[in-house]
mmCIF file of C-alpha atoms in Angstrom:
data_model
loop_
_atom_site.group_PDB
_atom_site.id
_atom_site.type_symbol
_atom_site.label_atom_id
_atom_site.label_comp_id
_atom_site.label_asym_id
_atom_site.label_seq_id
_atom_site.Cartn_x
_atom_site.Cartn_y
_atom_site.Cartn_z
ATOM 1 C CA ARG A 1 -4.983 17.811 -20.975
ATOM 2 C CA VAL A 2 -1.703 16.681 -22.546
ATOM 3 C CA LEU A 3 0.269 18.194 -19.689
ATOM 4 C CA ARG A 4 -1.825 16.374 -17.067
ATOM 5 C CA HIS A 5 -1.417 13.115 -19.021
ATOM 6 C CA GLU A 6 2.370 13.421 -19.193
ATOM 7 C CA GLN A 7 2.565 14.661 -15.597
ATOM 8 C CA LYS A 8 0.813 11.461 -14.491
ATOM 9 C CA HIS A 9 3.440 9.369 -16.332
ATOM 10 C CA MET A 10 6.151 11.363 -14.528
ATOM 11 C CA GLU A 11 4.444 10.862 -11.141
ATOM 12 C CA ASP A 12 4.111 7.132 -11.799
ATOM 13 C CA MET A 13 7.813 6.899 -12.618
ATOM 14 C CA ALA A 14 8.838 8.958 -9.592
ATOM 15 C CA SER A 15 6.761 6.727 -7.281
ATOM 16 C CA GLY A 16 8.147 3.513 -8.789
ATOM 17 C CA ARG A 17 4.777 2.481 -10.194
ATOM 18 C CA ALA A 18 6.193 2.723 -13.739
ATOM 19 C CA ALA A 19 9.609 2.542 -15.406
ATOM 20 C CA TYR A 20 10.529 3.012 -19.031
ATOM 21 C CA ASP A 21 13.706 2.552 -21.017
ATOM 22 C CA ASP A 22 14.594 1.722 -24.613
ATOM 23 C CA LYS A 23 14.098 -2.019 -24.054
ATOM 24 C CA THR A 24 11.331 -2.428 -21.483
ATOM 25 C CA ILE A 25 8.255 -0.931 -19.845
ATOM 26 C CA THR A 26 7.510 -1.873 -16.251
ATOM 27 C CA TRP A 27 4.124 -1.223 -14.679
ATOM 28 C CA GLU A 28 3.227 -2.217 -11.141
ATOM 29 C CA GLY A 29 5.996 -4.815 -11.057
ATOM 30 C CA ASN A 30 5.231 -6.395 -14.447
ATOM 31 C CA THR A 31 7.724 -5.904 -17.287
ATOM 32 C CA TRP A 32 7.083 -5.930 -21.027
ATOM 33 C CA ASN A 33 9.810 -6.005 -23.667
ATOM 34 C CA ARG A 34 9.544 -3.193 -26.183
ATOM 35 C CA LEU A 35 9.330 -4.387 -29.780
ATOM 36 C CA ASN A 36 9.623 -2.745 -33.177
ATOM 37 C CA VAL A 37 7.031 -4.199 -35.545
ATOM 38 C CA ASN A 38 6.947 -2.732 -39.048
ATOM 39 C CA GLY A 39 8.616 0.447 -37.817
ATOM 40 C CA LYS A 40 6.202 0.909 -34.896
ATOM 41 C CA TRP A 41 7.334 0.608 -31.271
ATOM 42 C CA GLY A 42 5.166 -1.103 -28.701
ATOM 43 C CA VAL A 43 4.669 -4.179 -26.532
ATOM 44 C CA MET A 44 2.823 -7.480 -26.631
ATOM 45 C CA HIS A 45 -0.068 -7.086 -24.196
ATOM 46 C CA GLU A 46 -2.872 -9.606 -23.692
ATOM 47 C CA GLY A 47 -1.675 -11.518 -26.746
ATOM 48 C CA LYS A 48 -1.699 -8.560 -29.122
ATOM 49 C CA PHE A 49 0.891 -6.047 -30.312
ATOM 50 C CA LYS A 50 -0.026 -2.628 -28.939
ATOM 51 C CA GLU A 51 1.768 0.477 -30.174
ATOM 52 C CA ASP A 52 3.279 2.924 -27.706
ATOM 53 C CA GLY A 53 0.494 5.183 -26.481
ATOM 54 C CA ASP A 54 -2.307 2.657 -27.076
ATOM 55 C CA SER A 55 -5.173 3.694 -24.811
ATOM 56 C CA THR A 56 -5.825 0.096 -23.696
ATOM 57 C CA LEU A 57 -2.427 -0.259 -22.002
ATOM 58 C CA PRO A 58 -2.755 0.000 -18.207
ATOM 59 C CA TRP A 59 -0.166 2.790 -17.829
ATOM 60 C CA GLU A 60 -1.947 4.779 -20.511
ATOM 61 C CA GLN A 61 -5.329 4.205 -18.870
ATOM 62 C CA SER A 62 -3.908 5.658 -15.668
ATOM 63 C CA ALA A 63 -2.642 8.741 -17.496
ATOM 64 C CA ILE A 64 -5.886 9.168 -19.444
ATOM 65 C CA LYS A 65 -7.848 9.188 -16.175
ATOM 66 C CA ALA A 66 -5.610 12.039 -14.987
ATOM 67 C CA GLU A 67 -6.524 14.197 -17.981
#
């Protein structure tokens, strides 16, 4: 399950659907700045801070479906 999840992230990056670095996450052409809030890394998405790995983020939903 975990391997399929991470493999999907790798496939999305290889295809250009996703890109990650220390400062940003890009998904399907949209870019979010990564933030550190109270020691937790994440992004502002739909008006709320979402920690890295939050299952409601679109790139995570894609990977969860691949599990």
